[in-house]
């Protein structure tokens, strides 16, 4: 079971999405999957025995009834994750660029890593603030209130609009020229590279390459719009190029992504697809005012002869 929604307006500039996932499993049943998340997120876990293969090696977590909150840094490759037994999870997705302005850890330092959130903040347990005895709406409201309390203790600076625009372009069509984007934004290529490295934890080129792989994976998993599949495949030179990239980012061939159940990865991709649809809506609003100079409107999905 999964339930997701956007946070309240006063929280939304920094936190993109809040989701609940719950699984009732036999105590000895293990689900093995994984995920590739391009945004940092916090996951509140109750129940189950969890494992993850991170940059720091094999990790084990046993949340118990009291729960544990984990901070996931942005990922550059598929992270294998398993859970044994029944579980509950609330995931809070941070907007790209939010961790640096909110005093969070370096995106580069936490790339492909997981740290215990309680160790980061040094006080309290976030999982104790959630009334599990009540319904899902109460869970979401409680999480929002804790985010609001945290924001009230900061200056609430907004994420950098430069990297927000860069992310939007990568979500819509990641094959644009970086130098052209920087010029249109009125910054040097070096300034753009520093901003992207700070907010994404990786280089602009790798952000684009990962975005292509995530879009293709969403298509293979059946959570993308079917009519976009030809455009996604044309981003690769040939089938061997596609296979190499899927192996690099996911450790699997395209056929393995298509044939397997991949429950955690599918939820991961569905959340990103919502961000992509929002980016497409924002692009349409921008195009109504004149297409951005680094774009080729004819190459965009859904183009219908607009001048």
PDB file of C-alpha atoms in Angstrom:
ATOM      1  CA  UNK A   1       0.000   0.000   0.000  1.00  0.00           C
ATOM      2  CA  UNK A   2       1.233   3.501  -0.752  1.00  0.00           C
ATOM      3  CA  UNK A   3      -0.268   6.964  -0.303  1.00  0.00           C
ATOM      4  CA  UNK A   4       1.363  10.204  -1.412  1.00  0.00           C
ATOM      5  CA  UNK A   5       0.665  13.925  -1.584  1.00  0.00           C
ATOM      6  CA  UNK A   6       2.348  17.284  -1.838  1.00  0.00           C
ATOM      7  CA  UNK A   7       2.996  19.069   1.475  1.00  0.00           C
ATOM      8  CA  UNK A   8       1.235  22.240   2.610  1.00  0.00           C
ATOM      9  CA  UNK A   9       2.059  25.447   0.747  1.00  0.00           C
ATOM     10  CA  UNK A  10       4.197  26.888   3.552  1.00  0.00           C
ATOM     11  CA  UNK A  11       6.379  23.753   3.512  1.00  0.00           C
ATOM     12  CA  UNK A  12       6.413  23.085  -0.239  1.00  0.00           C
ATOM     13  CA  UNK A  13       9.315  25.417  -1.208  1.00  0.00           C
ATOM     14  CA  UNK A  14      11.735  23.044   0.552  1.00  0.00           C
ATOM     15  CA  UNK A  15       9.964  19.665   0.691  1.00  0.00           C
ATOM     16  CA  UNK A  16       8.494  18.280  -2.490  1.00  0.00           C
ATOM     17  CA  UNK A  17       6.565  15.123  -1.625  1.00  0.00           C
ATOM     18  CA  UNK A  18       5.471  13.058   1.378  1.00  0.00           C
ATOM     19  CA  UNK A  19       4.527   9.427   0.921  1.00  0.00           C
ATOM     20  CA  UNK A  20       3.438   6.515   3.091  1.00  0.00           C
ATOM     21  CA  UNK A  21       4.181   2.883   2.270  1.00  0.00           C
ATOM     22  CA  UNK A  22       3.021  -0.049   4.352  1.00  0.00           C
ATOM     23  CA  UNK A  23       3.538  -3.764   3.845  1.00  0.00           C
ATOM     24  CA  UNK A  24       2.068  -6.669   5.784  1.00  0.00           C
ATOM     25  CA  UNK A  25       4.461  -9.578   5.342  1.00  0.00           C
ATOM     26  CA  UNK A  26       5.116 -12.880   7.107  1.00  0.00           C
ATOM     27  CA  UNK A  27       7.902 -12.447   9.697  1.00  0.00           C
ATOM     28  CA  UNK A  28      10.324 -14.591   7.687  1.00  0.00           C
ATOM     29  CA  UNK A  29       9.549 -13.188   4.227  1.00  0.00           C
ATOM     30  CA  UNK A  30      12.215 -10.921   2.703  1.00  0.00           C
ATOM     31  CA  UNK A  31      11.546  -8.480  -0.132  1.00  0.00           C
ATOM     32  CA  UNK A  32      14.713  -7.633  -2.067  1.00  0.00           C
ATOM     33  CA  UNK A  33      14.706  -4.598  -4.319  1.00  0.00           C
ATOM     34  CA  UNK A  34      16.358  -1.185  -4.279  1.00  0.00           C
ATOM     35  CA  UNK A  35      16.093   2.361  -5.553  1.00  0.00           C
ATOM     36  CA  UNK A  36      17.894   5.151  -7.355  1.00  0.00           C
ATOM     37  CA  UNK A  37      16.804   8.511  -5.954  1.00  0.00           C
ATOM     38  CA  UNK A  38      18.108  11.733  -7.461  1.00  0.00           C
ATOM     39  CA  UNK A  39      16.947  13.809  -4.462  1.00  0.00           C
ATOM     40  CA  UNK A  40      17.900  13.620  -0.812  1.00  0.00           C
ATOM     41  CA  UNK A  41      15.104  12.300   1.385  1.00  0.00           C
ATOM     42  CA  UNK A  42      14.274  11.306   4.953  1.00  0.00           C
ATOM     43  CA  UNK A  43      12.627   7.960   5.635  1.00  0.00           C
ATOM     44  CA  UNK A  44      10.841   7.211   8.886  1.00  0.00           C
ATOM     45  CA  UNK A  45      10.795   3.432   9.384  1.00  0.00           C
ATOM     46  CA  UNK A  46       8.830   1.263  11.801  1.00  0.00           C
ATOM     47  CA  UNK A  47       9.024  -2.507  11.895  1.00  0.00           C
ATOM     48  CA  UNK A  48      10.838  -4.867   9.592  1.00  0.00           C
ATOM     49  CA  UNK A  49      14.538  -5.622   9.469  1.00  0.00           C
ATOM     50  CA  UNK A  50      16.204  -3.575   6.767  1.00  0.00           C
ATOM     51  CA  UNK A  51      19.460  -3.863   4.852  1.00  0.00           C
ATOM     52  CA  UNK A  52      21.105  -1.528   2.328  1.00  0.00           C
ATOM     53  CA  UNK A  53      24.287  -1.691   0.275  1.00  0.00           C
ATOM     54  CA  UNK A  54      25.695   1.844   0.398  1.00  0.00           C
ATOM     55  CA  UNK A  55      28.980   3.502  -0.487  1.00  0.00           C
ATOM     56  CA  UNK A  56      30.017   2.760   3.103  1.00  0.00           C
ATOM     57  CA  UNK A  57      29.251  -0.931   2.676  1.00  0.00           C
ATOM     58  CA  UNK A  58      26.520  -3.259   3.886  1.00  0.00           C
ATOM     59  CA  UNK A  59      24.196  -1.673   6.472  1.00  0.00           C
ATOM     60  CA  UNK A  60      21.547  -3.200   8.750  1.00  0.00           C
ATOM     61  CA  UNK A  61      18.688  -1.382  10.489  1.00  0.00           C
ATOM     62  CA  UNK A  62      16.182  -2.754  13.004  1.00  0.00           C
ATOM     63  CA  UNK A  63      13.674   0.078  13.686  1.00  0.00           C
ATOM     64  CA  UNK A  64      11.378  -1.869  16.009  1.00  0.00           C
ATOM     65  CA  UNK A  65       8.185  -0.271  17.290  1.00  0.00           C
ATOM     66  CA  UNK A  66      10.001   2.918  18.313  1.00  0.00           C
ATOM     67  CA  UNK A  67      11.131   3.540  14.756  1.00  0.00           C
ATOM     68  CA  UNK A  68      14.184   5.107  13.178  1.00  0.00           C
ATOM     69  CA  UNK A  69      14.656   8.013  10.753  1.00  0.00           C
ATOM     70  CA  UNK A  70      17.258   7.627   8.001  1.00  0.00           C
ATOM     71  CA  UNK A  71      18.628  10.392   5.776  1.00  0.00           C
ATOM     72  CA  UNK A  72      19.341   9.209   2.235  1.00  0.00           C
ATOM     73  CA  UNK A  73      21.754  11.284   0.201  1.00  0.00           C
ATOM     74  CA  UNK A  74      21.285  11.590  -3.584  1.00  0.00           C
ATOM     75  CA  UNK A  75      22.170   8.410  -5.434  1.00  0.00           C
ATOM     76  CA  UNK A  76      24.259   7.959  -8.549  1.00  0.00           C
ATOM     77  CA  UNK A  77      23.563   4.225  -8.849  1.00  0.00           C
ATOM     78  CA  UNK A  78      20.939   1.694  -7.850  1.00  0.00           C
ATOM     79  CA  UNK A  79      21.128   0.981  -4.109  1.00  0.00           C
ATOM     80  CA  UNK A  80      20.065  -2.592  -3.201  1.00  0.00           C
ATOM     81  CA  UNK A  81      17.633  -2.588  -0.258  1.00  0.00           C
ATOM     82  CA  UNK A  82      15.761  -5.396   1.470  1.00  0.00           C
ATOM     83  CA  UNK A  83      13.175  -5.689   4.230  1.00  0.00           C
ATOM     84  CA  UNK A  84      12.115  -8.746   6.217  1.00  0.00           C
ATOM     85  CA  UNK A  85       8.710  -8.707   7.897  1.00  0.00           C
ATOM     86  CA  UNK A  86       5.947  -6.117   8.059  1.00  0.00           C
ATOM     87  CA  UNK A  87       6.866  -2.442   7.902  1.00  0.00           C
ATOM     88  CA  UNK A  88       5.651   1.146   7.749  1.00  0.00           C
ATOM     89  CA  UNK A  89       7.545   3.931   5.992  1.00  0.00           C
ATOM     90  CA  UNK A  90       7.003   7.667   5.633  1.00  0.00           C
ATOM     91  CA  UNK A  91       9.278   9.291   3.054  1.00  0.00           C
ATOM     92  CA  UNK A  92       9.896  13.039   2.943  1.00  0.00           C
ATOM     93  CA  UNK A  93      11.490  14.191  -0.312  1.00  0.00           C
ATOM     94  CA  UNK A  94      13.593  17.346  -0.124  1.00  0.00           C
ATOM     95  CA  UNK A  95      13.607  19.733  -3.045  1.00  0.00           C
ATOM     96  CA  UNK A  96      16.929  19.809  -4.861  1.00  0.00           C
ATOM     97  CA  UNK A  97      18.895  22.711  -3.400  1.00  0.00           C
ATOM     98  CA  UNK A  98      17.040  22.654  -0.077  1.00  0.00           C
ATOM     99  CA  UNK A  99      19.641  20.782   2.049  1.00  0.00           C
ATOM    100  CA  UNK A 100      22.409  23.401   1.573  1.00  0.00           C
ATOM    101  CA  UNK A 101      20.189  26.400   2.397  1.00  0.00           C
ATOM    102  CA  UNK A 102      18.670  24.636   5.409  1.00  0.00           C
ATOM    103  CA  UNK A 103      22.042  23.796   6.908  1.00  0.00           C
ATOM    104  CA  UNK A 104      21.945  20.162   5.865  1.00  0.00           C
ATOM    105  CA  UNK A 105      24.935  17.964   5.133  1.00  0.00           C
ATOM    106  CA  UNK A 106      26.894  18.299   1.895  1.00  0.00           C
ATOM    107  CA  UNK A 107      25.186  16.555  -0.989  1.00  0.00           C
ATOM    108  CA  UNK A 108      28.573  15.406  -2.259  1.00  0.00           C
ATOM    109  CA  UNK A 109      29.573  13.948   1.110  1.00  0.00           C
ATOM    110  CA  UNK A 110      26.311  11.979   1.439  1.00  0.00           C
ATOM    111  CA  UNK A 111      26.144  10.812  -2.164  1.00  0.00           C
ATOM    112  CA  UNK A 112      25.142   7.110  -2.214  1.00  0.00           C
ATOM    113  CA  UNK A 113      25.138   7.023   1.591  1.00  0.00           C
ATOM    114  CA  UNK A 114      22.591   6.649   4.401  1.00  0.00           C
ATOM    115  CA  UNK A 115      23.003   8.250   7.825  1.00  0.00           C
ATOM    116  CA  UNK A 116      20.807   8.077  10.908  1.00  0.00           C
ATOM    117  CA  UNK A 117      18.844  11.331  11.081  1.00  0.00           C
ATOM    118  CA  UNK A 118      18.774  11.343  14.877  1.00  0.00           C
ATOM    119  CA  UNK A 119      22.581  11.465  14.846  1.00  0.00           C
ATOM    120  CA  UNK A 120      22.493  14.444  12.462  1.00  0.00           C
ATOM    121  CA  UNK A 121      20.143  16.597  14.529  1.00  0.00           C
ATOM    122  CA  UNK A 122      21.423  15.420  17.911  1.00  0.00           C
ATOM    123  CA  UNK A 123      18.083  15.634  19.720  1.00  0.00           C
ATOM    124  CA  UNK A 124      14.772  13.802  19.824  1.00  0.00           C
ATOM    125  CA  UNK A 125      13.351  11.111  17.585  1.00  0.00           C
ATOM    126  CA  UNK A 126      11.156  12.209  14.698  1.00  0.00           C
ATOM    127  CA  UNK A 127       9.359   8.854  14.636  1.00  0.00           C
ATOM    128  CA  UNK A 128       7.958   9.512  18.120  1.00  0.00           C
ATOM    129  CA  UNK A 129       6.084  12.544  16.799  1.00  0.00           C
ATOM    130  CA  UNK A 130       3.880  10.467  14.485  1.00  0.00           C
ATOM    131  CA  UNK A 131       0.585   9.133  15.995  1.00  0.00           C
ATOM    132  CA  UNK A 132       0.608   5.643  14.499  1.00  0.00           C
ATOM    133  CA  UNK A 133      -2.573   4.780  16.390  1.00  0.00           C
ATOM    134  CA  UNK A 134      -4.457   7.272  14.181  1.00  0.00           C
ATOM    135  CA  UNK A 135      -5.129   7.302  10.442  1.00  0.00           C
ATOM    136  CA  UNK A 136      -2.818   8.170   7.563  1.00  0.00           C
ATOM    137  CA  UNK A 137      -3.999  11.778   7.345  1.00  0.00           C
ATOM    138  CA  UNK A 138      -2.913  12.279  10.954  1.00  0.00           C
ATOM    139  CA  UNK A 139       0.520  10.847  10.102  1.00  0.00           C
ATOM    140  CA  UNK A 140       0.955  13.285   7.226  1.00  0.00           C
ATOM    141  CA  UNK A 141      -0.248  16.239   9.284  1.00  0.00           C
ATOM    142  CA  UNK A 142       2.133  15.361  12.113  1.00  0.00           C
ATOM    143  CA  UNK A 143       5.090  15.160   9.733  1.00  0.00           C
ATOM    144  CA  UNK A 144       4.169  18.504   8.160  1.00  0.00           C
ATOM    145  CA  UNK A 145       3.967  20.101  11.584  1.00  0.00           C
ATOM    146  CA  UNK A 146       7.448  18.852  12.478  1.00  0.00           C
ATOM    147  CA  UNK A 147       8.795  20.235   9.203  1.00  0.00           C
ATOM    148  CA  UNK A 148       7.078  23.543   9.965  1.00  0.00           C
ATOM    149  CA  UNK A 149       8.675  23.661  13.428  1.00  0.00           C
ATOM    150  CA  UNK A 150      12.077  23.010  11.873  1.00  0.00           C
ATOM    151  CA  UNK A 151      11.604  25.716   9.249  1.00  0.00           C
ATOM    152  CA  UNK A 152      10.499  28.213  11.890  1.00  0.00           C
ATOM    153  CA  UNK A 153      13.882  27.733  13.571  1.00  0.00           C
ATOM    154  CA  UNK A 154      15.728  28.684  10.369  1.00  0.00           C
ATOM    155  CA  UNK A 155      15.790  31.765   8.143  1.00  0.00           C
ATOM    156  CA  UNK A 156      13.848  29.817   5.484  1.00  0.00           C
ATOM    157  CA  UNK A 157      16.095  30.829   2.579  1.00  0.00           C
ATOM    158  CA  UNK A 158      14.800  29.660  -0.797  1.00  0.00           C
ATOM    159  CA  UNK A 159      16.714  27.090  -2.868  1.00  0.00           C
ATOM    160  CA  UNK A 160      18.829  28.517  -5.692  1.00  0.00           C
ATOM    161  CA  UNK A 161      16.583  29.279  -8.715  1.00  0.00           C
ATOM    162  CA  UNK A 162      19.525  28.517 -11.029  1.00  0.00           C
ATOM    163  CA  UNK A 163      19.690  24.874 -10.013  1.00  0.00           C
ATOM    164  CA  UNK A 164      15.886  24.693  -9.901  1.00  0.00           C
ATOM    165  CA  UNK A 165      15.812  25.730 -13.572  1.00  0.00           C
ATOM    166  CA  UNK A 166      18.595  23.259 -14.382  1.00  0.00           C
ATOM    167  CA  UNK A 167      16.658  20.447 -12.739  1.00  0.00           C
ATOM    168  CA  UNK A 168      13.502  21.370 -14.634  1.00  0.00           C
ATOM    169  CA  UNK A 169      15.374  21.133 -17.928  1.00  0.00           C
ATOM    170  CA  UNK A 170      16.823  17.751 -16.966  1.00  0.00           C
ATOM    171  CA  UNK A 171      13.376  16.459 -16.058  1.00  0.00           C
ATOM    172  CA  UNK A 172      11.860  17.587 -19.349  1.00  0.00           C
ATOM    173  CA  UNK A 173      14.650  16.896 -21.839  1.00  0.00           C
ATOM    174  CA  UNK A 174      18.180  16.339 -20.474  1.00  0.00           C
ATOM    175  CA  UNK A 175      20.072  16.558 -23.783  1.00  0.00           C
ATOM    176  CA  UNK A 176      20.546  20.347 -23.837  1.00  0.00           C
ATOM    177  CA  UNK A 177      23.967  21.996 -24.155  1.00  0.00           C
ATOM    178  CA  UNK A 178      25.266  23.067 -20.759  1.00  0.00           C
ATOM    179  CA  UNK A 179      27.135  26.094 -22.162  1.00  0.00           C
ATOM    180  CA  UNK A 180      23.956  27.325 -23.867  1.00  0.00           C
ATOM    181  CA  UNK A 181      21.965  26.901 -20.666  1.00  0.00           C
ATOM    182  CA  UNK A 182      24.559  28.848 -18.658  1.00  0.00           C
ATOM    183  CA  UNK A 183      24.600  31.658 -21.220  1.00  0.00           C
ATOM    184  CA  UNK A 184      20.798  31.935 -21.260  1.00  0.00           C
ATOM    185  CA  UNK A 185      20.812  32.055 -17.447  1.00  0.00           C
ATOM    186  CA  UNK A 186      23.355  34.870 -17.475  1.00  0.00           C
ATOM    187  CA  UNK A 187      26.091  32.961 -15.649  1.00  0.00           C
ATOM    188  CA  UNK A 188      29.393  31.421 -16.615  1.00  0.00           C
ATOM    189  CA  UNK A 189      29.662  27.693 -17.215  1.00  0.00           C
ATOM    190  CA  UNK A 190      31.939  27.461 -14.190  1.00  0.00           C
ATOM    191  CA  UNK A 191      29.344  29.196 -11.969  1.00  0.00           C
ATOM    192  CA  UNK A 192      26.697  26.740 -13.145  1.00  0.00           C
ATOM    193  CA  UNK A 193      29.011  23.781 -12.512  1.00  0.00           C
ATOM    194  CA  UNK A 194      29.695  24.941  -8.937  1.00  0.00           C
ATOM    195  CA  UNK A 195      25.987  25.462  -8.202  1.00  0.00           C
ATOM    196  CA  UNK A 196      25.029  22.053  -9.597  1.00  0.00           C
ATOM    197  CA  UNK A 197      27.856  20.327  -7.733  1.00  0.00           C
ATOM    198  CA  UNK A 198      26.686  21.968  -4.494  1.00  0.00           C
ATOM    199  CA  UNK A 199      22.970  21.188  -4.883  1.00  0.00           C
ATOM    200  CA  UNK A 200      23.107  17.845  -6.700  1.00  0.00           C
ATOM    201  CA  UNK A 201      26.396  16.496  -5.354  1.00  0.00           C
ATOM    202  CA  UNK A 202      27.564  15.576  -8.869  1.00  0.00           C
ATOM    203  CA  UNK A 203      28.590  17.291 -12.111  1.00  0.00           C
ATOM    204  CA  UNK A 204      26.048  18.732 -14.588  1.00  0.00           C
ATOM    205  CA  UNK A 205      26.955  16.091 -17.189  1.00  0.00           C
ATOM    206  CA  UNK A 206      26.313  13.268 -14.719  1.00  0.00           C
ATOM    207  CA  UNK A 207      22.997  14.875 -13.694  1.00  0.00           C
ATOM    208  CA  UNK A 208      21.928  14.803 -17.344  1.00  0.00           C
ATOM    209  CA  UNK A 209      23.131  11.246 -17.867  1.00  0.00           C
ATOM    210  CA  UNK A 210      21.340  10.031 -14.725  1.00  0.00           C
ATOM    211  CA  UNK A 211      18.149  11.842 -15.784  1.00  0.00           C
ATOM    212  CA  UNK A 212      18.172  10.019 -19.126  1.00  0.00           C
ATOM    213  CA  UNK A 213      18.608   6.683 -17.343  1.00  0.00           C
ATOM    214  CA  UNK A 214      15.818   7.413 -14.860  1.00  0.00           C
ATOM    215  CA  UNK A 215      13.420   8.394 -17.642  1.00  0.00           C
ATOM    216  CA  UNK A 216      14.247   5.212 -19.550  1.00  0.00           C
ATOM    217  CA  UNK A 217      13.854   3.092 -16.408  1.00  0.00           C
ATOM    218  CA  UNK A 218      10.431   4.640 -15.765  1.00  0.00           C
ATOM    219  CA  UNK A 219       9.453   3.672 -19.308  1.00  0.00           C
ATOM    220  CA  UNK A 220      10.707   0.098 -18.880  1.00  0.00           C
ATOM    221  CA  UNK A 221       8.893  -0.217 -15.538  1.00  0.00           C
ATOM    222  CA  UNK A 222       5.633   0.995 -17.084  1.00  0.00           C
ATOM    223  CA  UNK A 223       5.232   4.127 -14.949  1.00  0.00           C
ATOM    224  CA  UNK A 224       5.893   6.645 -17.758  1.00  0.00           C
ATOM    225  CA  UNK A 225       3.550   7.812 -20.496  1.00  0.00           C
ATOM    226  CA  UNK A 226       3.654   5.112 -23.221  1.00  0.00           C
ATOM    227  CA  UNK A 227       3.659   7.647 -26.052  1.00  0.00           C
ATOM    228  CA  UNK A 228       7.020   8.995 -24.848  1.00  0.00           C
ATOM    229  CA  UNK A 229       8.893   5.692 -25.181  1.00  0.00           C
ATOM    230  CA  UNK A 230      10.199   6.369 -28.744  1.00  0.00           C
ATOM    231  CA  UNK A 231      11.614   9.730 -27.606  1.00  0.00           C
ATOM    232  CA  UNK A 232      13.288   8.105 -24.590  1.00  0.00           C
ATOM    233  CA  UNK A 233      14.931   5.438 -26.745  1.00  0.00           C
ATOM    234  CA  UNK A 234      16.187   8.020 -29.249  1.00  0.00           C
ATOM    235  CA  UNK A 235      18.312   9.523 -26.476  1.00  0.00           C
ATOM    236  CA  UNK A 236      20.628   6.518 -26.879  1.00  0.00           C
ATOM    237  CA  UNK A 237      22.829   5.881 -29.916  1.00  0.00           C
ATOM    238  CA  UNK A 238      21.779   2.242 -30.220  1.00  0.00           C
ATOM    239  CA  UNK A 239      20.648  -0.757 -28.192  1.00  0.00           C
ATOM    240  CA  UNK A 240      24.154  -1.509 -26.918  1.00  0.00           C
ATOM    241  CA  UNK A 241      24.436   2.064 -25.598  1.00  0.00           C
ATOM    242  CA  UNK A 242      21.095   1.654 -23.808  1.00  0.00           C
ATOM    243  CA  UNK A 243      22.196  -1.664 -22.279  1.00  0.00           C
ATOM    244  CA  UNK A 244      25.492  -0.172 -21.061  1.00  0.00           C
ATOM    245  CA  UNK A 245      23.750   2.749 -19.389  1.00  0.00           C
ATOM    246  CA  UNK A 246      21.129   0.580 -17.688  1.00  0.00           C
ATOM    247  CA  UNK A 247      23.879  -1.693 -16.416  1.00  0.00           C
ATOM    248  CA  UNK A 248      25.902   1.288 -15.202  1.00  0.00           C
ATOM    249  CA  UNK A 249      23.081   2.935 -13.235  1.00  0.00           C
ATOM    250  CA  UNK A 250      20.925  -0.057 -12.257  1.00  0.00           C
ATOM    251  CA  UNK A 251      23.204  -3.090 -12.546  1.00  0.00           C
ATOM    252  CA  UNK A 252      20.565  -4.686 -14.792  1.00  0.00           C
ATOM    253  CA  UNK A 253      19.799  -5.134 -18.458  1.00  0.00           C
ATOM    254  CA  UNK A 254      16.670  -3.418 -19.833  1.00  0.00           C
ATOM    255  CA  UNK A 255      14.877  -6.784 -20.024  1.00  0.00           C
ATOM    256  CA  UNK A 256      15.495  -7.334 -16.296  1.00  0.00           C
ATOM    257  CA  UNK A 257      13.880  -3.998 -15.489  1.00  0.00           C
ATOM    258  CA  UNK A 258      10.919  -4.877 -17.691  1.00  0.00           C
ATOM    259  CA  UNK A 259      10.356  -8.388 -16.348  1.00  0.00           C
ATOM    260  CA  UNK A 260      10.944  -7.985 -12.594  1.00  0.00           C
ATOM    261  CA  UNK A 261       8.429  -6.670 -10.026  1.00  0.00           C
ATOM    262  CA  UNK A 262      10.839  -4.089  -8.464  1.00  0.00           C
ATOM    263  CA  UNK A 263       8.350  -2.756  -5.850  1.00  0.00           C
ATOM    264  CA  UNK A 264      10.606  -0.160  -4.176  1.00  0.00           C
ATOM    265  CA  UNK A 265      12.129   1.034  -7.436  1.00  0.00           C
ATOM    266  CA  UNK A 266       8.688   1.373  -8.989  1.00  0.00           C
ATOM    267  CA  UNK A 267       7.516   3.633  -6.140  1.00  0.00           C
ATOM    268  CA  UNK A 268      10.767   5.579  -6.542  1.00  0.00           C
ATOM    269  CA  UNK A 269      10.110   6.079 -10.274  1.00  0.00           C
ATOM    270  CA  UNK A 270       6.450   7.018  -9.747  1.00  0.00           C
ATOM    271  CA  UNK A 271       7.472   9.845  -7.424  1.00  0.00           C
ATOM    272  CA  UNK A 272       9.977  11.152  -9.960  1.00  0.00           C
ATOM    273  CA  UNK A 273       7.409  10.952 -12.758  1.00  0.00           C
ATOM    274  CA  UNK A 274       5.177  13.292 -10.782  1.00  0.00           C
ATOM    275  CA  UNK A 275       8.045  15.787 -10.653  1.00  0.00           C
ATOM    276  CA  UNK A 276       8.531  15.392 -14.391  1.00  0.00           C
ATOM    277  CA  UNK A 277       4.874  16.082 -15.150  1.00  0.00           C
ATOM    278  CA  UNK A 278       5.046  19.194 -12.998  1.00  0.00           C
ATOM    279  CA  UNK A 279       8.156  20.321 -14.911  1.00  0.00           C
ATOM    280  CA  UNK A 280       6.331  19.814 -18.213  1.00  0.00           C
ATOM    281  CA  UNK A 281       3.473  21.992 -16.950  1.00  0.00           C
ATOM    282  CA  UNK A 282       5.950  24.693 -15.930  1.00  0.00           C
ATOM    283  CA  UNK A 283       7.594  24.497 -19.355  1.00  0.00           C
ATOM    284  CA  UNK A 284       4.256  24.980 -21.100  1.00  0.00           C
ATOM    285  CA  UNK A 285       3.732  28.118 -19.023  1.00  0.00           C
ATOM    286  CA  UNK A 286       7.179  29.382 -20.043  1.00  0.00           C
ATOM    287  CA  UNK A 287       6.573  28.580 -23.709  1.00  0.00           C
ATOM    288  CA  UNK A 288       3.434  30.692 -23.603  1.00  0.00           C
ATOM    289  CA  UNK A 289       5.823  33.580 -22.990  1.00  0.00           C
ATOM    290  CA  UNK A 290       8.353  32.411 -25.621  1.00  0.00           C
ATOM    291  CA  UNK A 291      10.486  29.267 -25.581  1.00  0.00           C
ATOM    292  CA  UNK A 292      13.790  29.402 -23.716  1.00  0.00           C
ATOM    293  CA  UNK A 293      16.658  30.019 -26.171  1.00  0.00           C
ATOM    294  CA  UNK A 294      18.536  26.770 -25.442  1.00  0.00           C
ATOM    295  CA  UNK A 295      15.492  24.639 -26.293  1.00  0.00           C
ATOM    296  CA  UNK A 296      14.438  23.088 -29.568  1.00  0.00           C
ATOM    297  CA  UNK A 297      10.628  23.024 -29.230  1.00  0.00           C
ATOM    298  CA  UNK A 298      10.252  20.644 -32.201  1.00  0.00           C
ATOM    299  CA  UNK A 299      12.246  18.004 -30.294  1.00  0.00           C
ATOM    300  CA  UNK A 300       9.999  18.142 -27.240  1.00  0.00           C
ATOM    301  CA  UNK A 301       7.434  15.427 -26.448  1.00  0.00           C
ATOM    302  CA  UNK A 302       3.935  16.584 -27.246  1.00  0.00           C
ATOM    303  CA  UNK A 303       5.012  19.246 -29.804  1.00  0.00           C
ATOM    304  CA  UNK A 304       2.111  19.859 -32.193  1.00  0.00           C
ATOM    305  CA  UNK A 305       3.444  22.350 -34.690  1.00  0.00           C
ATOM    306  CA  UNK A 306       3.678  25.301 -32.339  1.00  0.00           C
ATOM    307  CA  UNK A 307       5.850  28.085 -33.853  1.00  0.00           C
TER     308      UNK A 307
END
